[in-house]
């Protein structure tokens, strides 16, 4: 995926091949809407105004979104497999 707009100004890492940190949940939600628009998909989130705007989402829309808590836990458990760690019982394989 190509970079969209560069690193946030508050980020310690400004090079294009570096991780992005210092990103808020609101930044992530706005990024999902931006990706959706660029892909010609529906925006999933409706975002209010202000420092901590009210956010609502429409699960029937086809755009990019963040995983729900249940989806995040399911992924962390390797889709329900009975491994001790995500994907393996050997921590060295997943570390």
XYZ file of N, CA and C in Angstrom:
285
model
N 0.846 -1.166 0.000
C 0.000 0.000 0.000
C 0.893 1.232 0.000
N 0.484 2.242 -0.689
C 1.262 3.462 -0.719
C 0.896 4.342 0.457
N 1.813 5.201 0.798
C 1.608 6.124 1.921
C 0.571 7.171 1.522
N -0.256 7.547 2.451
C -1.273 8.563 2.190
C -0.989 9.757 3.085
N -0.372 10.781 2.534
C -0.170 12.008 3.273
C 1.026 12.023 4.205
N 1.831 10.994 4.270
C 3.018 11.000 5.109
C 2.721 10.719 6.565
N 3.761 10.802 7.379
C 3.642 10.528 8.809
C 2.995 11.703 9.522
N 2.259 11.444 10.599
C 1.714 12.550 11.386
C 2.844 13.432 11.907
N 2.611 14.729 12.019
C 3.668 15.654 12.438
C 4.177 15.348 13.840
N 3.359 14.728 14.695
C 3.787 14.423 16.058
C 4.562 13.109 16.150
N 4.707 12.407 15.030
C 5.400 11.129 15.011
C 6.912 11.332 15.123
N 7.578 10.471 15.886
C 9.043 10.514 15.973
C 9.663 10.047 14.670
N 8.995 9.153 13.959
C 9.525 8.582 12.724
C 8.905 9.301 11.532
N 9.728 9.947 10.732
C 9.211 10.696 9.596
C 9.555 10.063 8.252
N 10.429 9.059 8.219
C 10.778 8.400 6.960
C 9.620 7.526 6.492
N 9.509 7.328 5.189
C 8.366 6.596 4.639
C 8.368 5.112 4.993
N 9.510 4.551 5.333
C 9.559 3.117 5.621
C 9.617 2.833 7.119
N 9.192 3.764 7.926
C 9.242 3.613 9.373
C 7.822 3.429 9.921
N 7.700 2.877 11.121
C 6.361 2.696 11.704
C 5.732 4.035 12.080
N 4.429 4.024 12.169
C 3.702 5.213 12.605
C 3.224 4.962 14.020
N 3.549 5.884 14.904
C 3.096 5.814 16.278
C 2.483 7.159 16.630
N 2.003 7.320 17.815
C 1.344 8.567 18.223
C 0.080 8.817 17.417
N -0.636 7.762 17.084
C -1.875 7.872 16.327
C -3.034 7.581 17.275
N -4.020 8.438 17.283
C -5.183 8.236 18.143
C -6.196 7.313 17.464
N -7.156 6.865 18.251
C -8.244 6.060 17.703
C -9.005 6.882 16.662
N -9.185 8.170 16.925
C -9.876 9.041 15.970
C -9.095 9.131 14.656
N -7.762 9.209 14.735
C -6.934 9.206 13.526
C -7.157 7.924 12.735
N -7.219 6.780 13.428
C -7.407 5.492 12.766
C -8.763 5.414 12.072
N -9.792 5.930 12.714
C -11.138 5.926 12.129
C -11.175 6.838 10.896
N -10.559 8.008 11.001
C -10.504 8.907 9.841
C -9.725 8.260 8.692
N -8.647 7.547 9.027
C -7.853 6.859 8.014
C -8.681 5.790 7.307
N -9.497 5.058 8.059
C -10.385 4.058 7.439
C -11.305 4.716 6.426
N -11.896 5.853 6.785
C -12.771 6.565 5.841
C -11.994 7.042 4.618
N -10.758 7.518 4.844
C -9.934 7.971 3.727
C -9.633 6.822 2.772
N -9.249 5.667 3.310
C -9.003 4.497 2.461
C -10.257 4.091 1.699
N -11.396 4.153 2.376
C -12.661 3.802 1.720
C -12.928 4.718 0.536
N -12.773 6.036 0.745
C -12.997 6.988 -0.350
C -12.056 6.719 -1.520
N -10.769 6.494 -1.206
C -9.784 6.253 -2.271
C -10.093 4.985 -3.056
N -10.721 3.999 -2.411
C -11.059 2.733 -3.074
C -12.443 2.766 -3.702
N -13.151 3.883 -3.591
C -14.493 3.975 -4.152
C -15.539 3.216 -3.352
N -15.279 3.018 -2.059
C -16.203 2.302 -1.177
C -16.968 3.285 -0.296
N -17.983 2.767 0.380
C -18.749 3.591 1.311
C -17.925 3.876 2.556
N -18.015 5.091 3.077
C -17.409 5.390 4.373
C -18.229 4.682 5.438
N -17.575 4.000 6.333
C -18.247 3.247 7.383
C -18.580 4.141 8.577
N -17.714 5.119 8.841
C -17.852 5.943 10.052
C -18.439 7.307 9.752
N -19.302 7.758 10.637
C -19.771 9.128 10.645
C -19.089 9.773 11.852
N -18.350 10.848 11.588
C -17.517 11.462 12.606
C -17.961 12.895 12.821
N -18.237 13.245 14.080
C -18.621 14.606 14.428
C -17.421 15.537 14.404
N -17.544 16.666 15.049
C -16.489 17.681 15.052
C -15.949 17.874 16.466
N -14.783 18.483 16.549
C -14.194 18.786 17.843
C -13.027 17.881 18.183
N -12.459 18.094 19.367
C -11.279 17.355 19.810
C -11.562 15.860 19.950
N -12.683 15.508 20.569
C -13.092 14.107 20.718
C -14.527 13.969 20.200
N -14.679 13.943 18.874
C -16.017 13.931 18.282
C -16.747 12.609 18.513
N -18.040 12.688 18.428
C -18.852 11.478 18.502
C -18.674 10.708 17.197
N -18.507 9.397 17.330
C -18.306 8.540 16.162
C -19.371 7.457 16.165
N -19.997 7.263 15.023
C -20.930 6.146 14.864
C -20.525 5.403 13.595
N -20.986 4.160 13.490
C -20.624 3.379 12.314
C -21.815 2.597 11.817
N -21.774 2.284 10.539
C -22.850 1.552 9.888
C -22.270 0.230 9.381
N -22.559 -0.882 10.056
C -21.982 -2.166 9.663
C -22.448 -2.670 8.297
N -23.478 -2.065 7.729
C -23.943 -2.516 6.418
C -23.128 -1.912 5.272
N -22.273 -0.936 5.572
C -21.459 -0.301 4.527
C -20.247 -1.163 4.200
N -19.727 -0.992 2.989
C -18.678 -1.889 2.496
C -17.260 -1.334 2.614
N -17.065 -0.222 3.297
C -15.738 0.390 3.380
C -14.847 -0.230 4.442
N -13.661 0.352 4.573
C -12.691 -0.106 5.567
C -13.147 0.288 6.968
N -12.845 -0.587 7.930
C -13.195 -0.312 9.320
C -12.210 -1.005 10.232
N -12.218 -0.602 11.476
C -11.402 -1.261 12.490
C -12.125 -2.519 12.954
N -11.384 -3.520 13.412
C -12.055 -4.735 13.902
C -12.798 -4.462 15.209
N -13.879 -5.185 15.416
C -14.577 -5.095 16.693
C -13.735 -5.798 17.758
N -14.093 -5.609 19.006
C -13.367 -6.278 20.084
C -13.424 -7.800 19.917
N -14.578 -8.317 19.550
C -14.729 -9.762 19.365
C -13.867 -10.261 18.202
N -13.817 -9.518 17.103
C -12.986 -9.902 15.962
C -11.500 -9.872 16.326
N -11.105 -8.866 17.106
C -9.713 -8.735 17.532
C -9.314 -9.933 18.402
N -10.170 -10.304 19.333
C -9.882 -11.456 20.194
C -9.852 -12.751 19.397
N -10.768 -12.912 18.467
C -10.803 -14.112 17.620
C -9.498 -14.236 16.827
N -9.042 -13.130 16.252
C -7.791 -13.138 15.499
C -6.607 -13.445 16.417
N -6.619 -12.885 17.619
C -5.553 -13.128 18.570
C -5.497 -14.570 19.037
N -6.607 -15.255 18.922
C -6.658 -16.673 19.308
C -6.510 -17.592 18.103
N -5.989 -17.064 17.017
C -5.767 -17.837 15.791
C -7.055 -18.425 15.248
N -8.111 -17.670 15.272
C -9.368 -18.149 14.714
C -10.013 -19.248 15.524
N -9.702 -19.342 16.788
C -10.336 -20.336 17.633
C -9.492 -21.573 17.885
N -8.295 -21.654 17.261
C -7.416 -22.791 17.528
C -7.037 -22.817 19.003
N -6.717 -23.968 19.497
C -6.439 -24.135 20.929
C -4.953 -23.958 21.254
N -4.276 -23.082 20.548
C -2.874 -22.823 20.845
C -2.747 -21.962 22.105
N -1.637 -22.110 22.775
C -1.380 -21.289 23.954
C -1.118 -19.843 23.547
N -0.425 -19.647 22.431
C -0.147 -18.322 21.878
C -0.820 -18.226 20.517
N -0.854 -17.048 19.938
C -1.503 -16.856 18.647
C -0.748 -17.599 17.550
N -1.235 -18.779 17.174
C -0.677 -19.528 16.074
C 0.245 -20.665 16.434
N 0.590 -20.813 17.717
C 1.526 -21.863 18.098
C 1.543 -22.027 19.613
N 1.990 -23.195 20.045
C 2.247 -23.400 21.468
C 3.677 -23.027 21.841
N 4.504 -22.747 20.833
C 5.910 -22.398 21.048
C 6.064 -20.882 20.925
N 6.374 -20.233 22.040
C 6.469 -18.766 22.040
C 7.553 -18.254 21.089
N 8.624 -19.035 20.880
C 9.681 -18.597 19.980
C 9.208 -18.529 18.532
N 8.186 -19.270 18.170
C 7.642 -19.227 16.819
C 6.817 -17.965 16.576
N 6.265 -17.410 17.624
C 5.395 -16.243 17.452
C 6.026 -14.956 17.945
N 7.147 -15.047 18.644
C 7.799 -13.847 19.179
C 8.569 -13.113 18.115
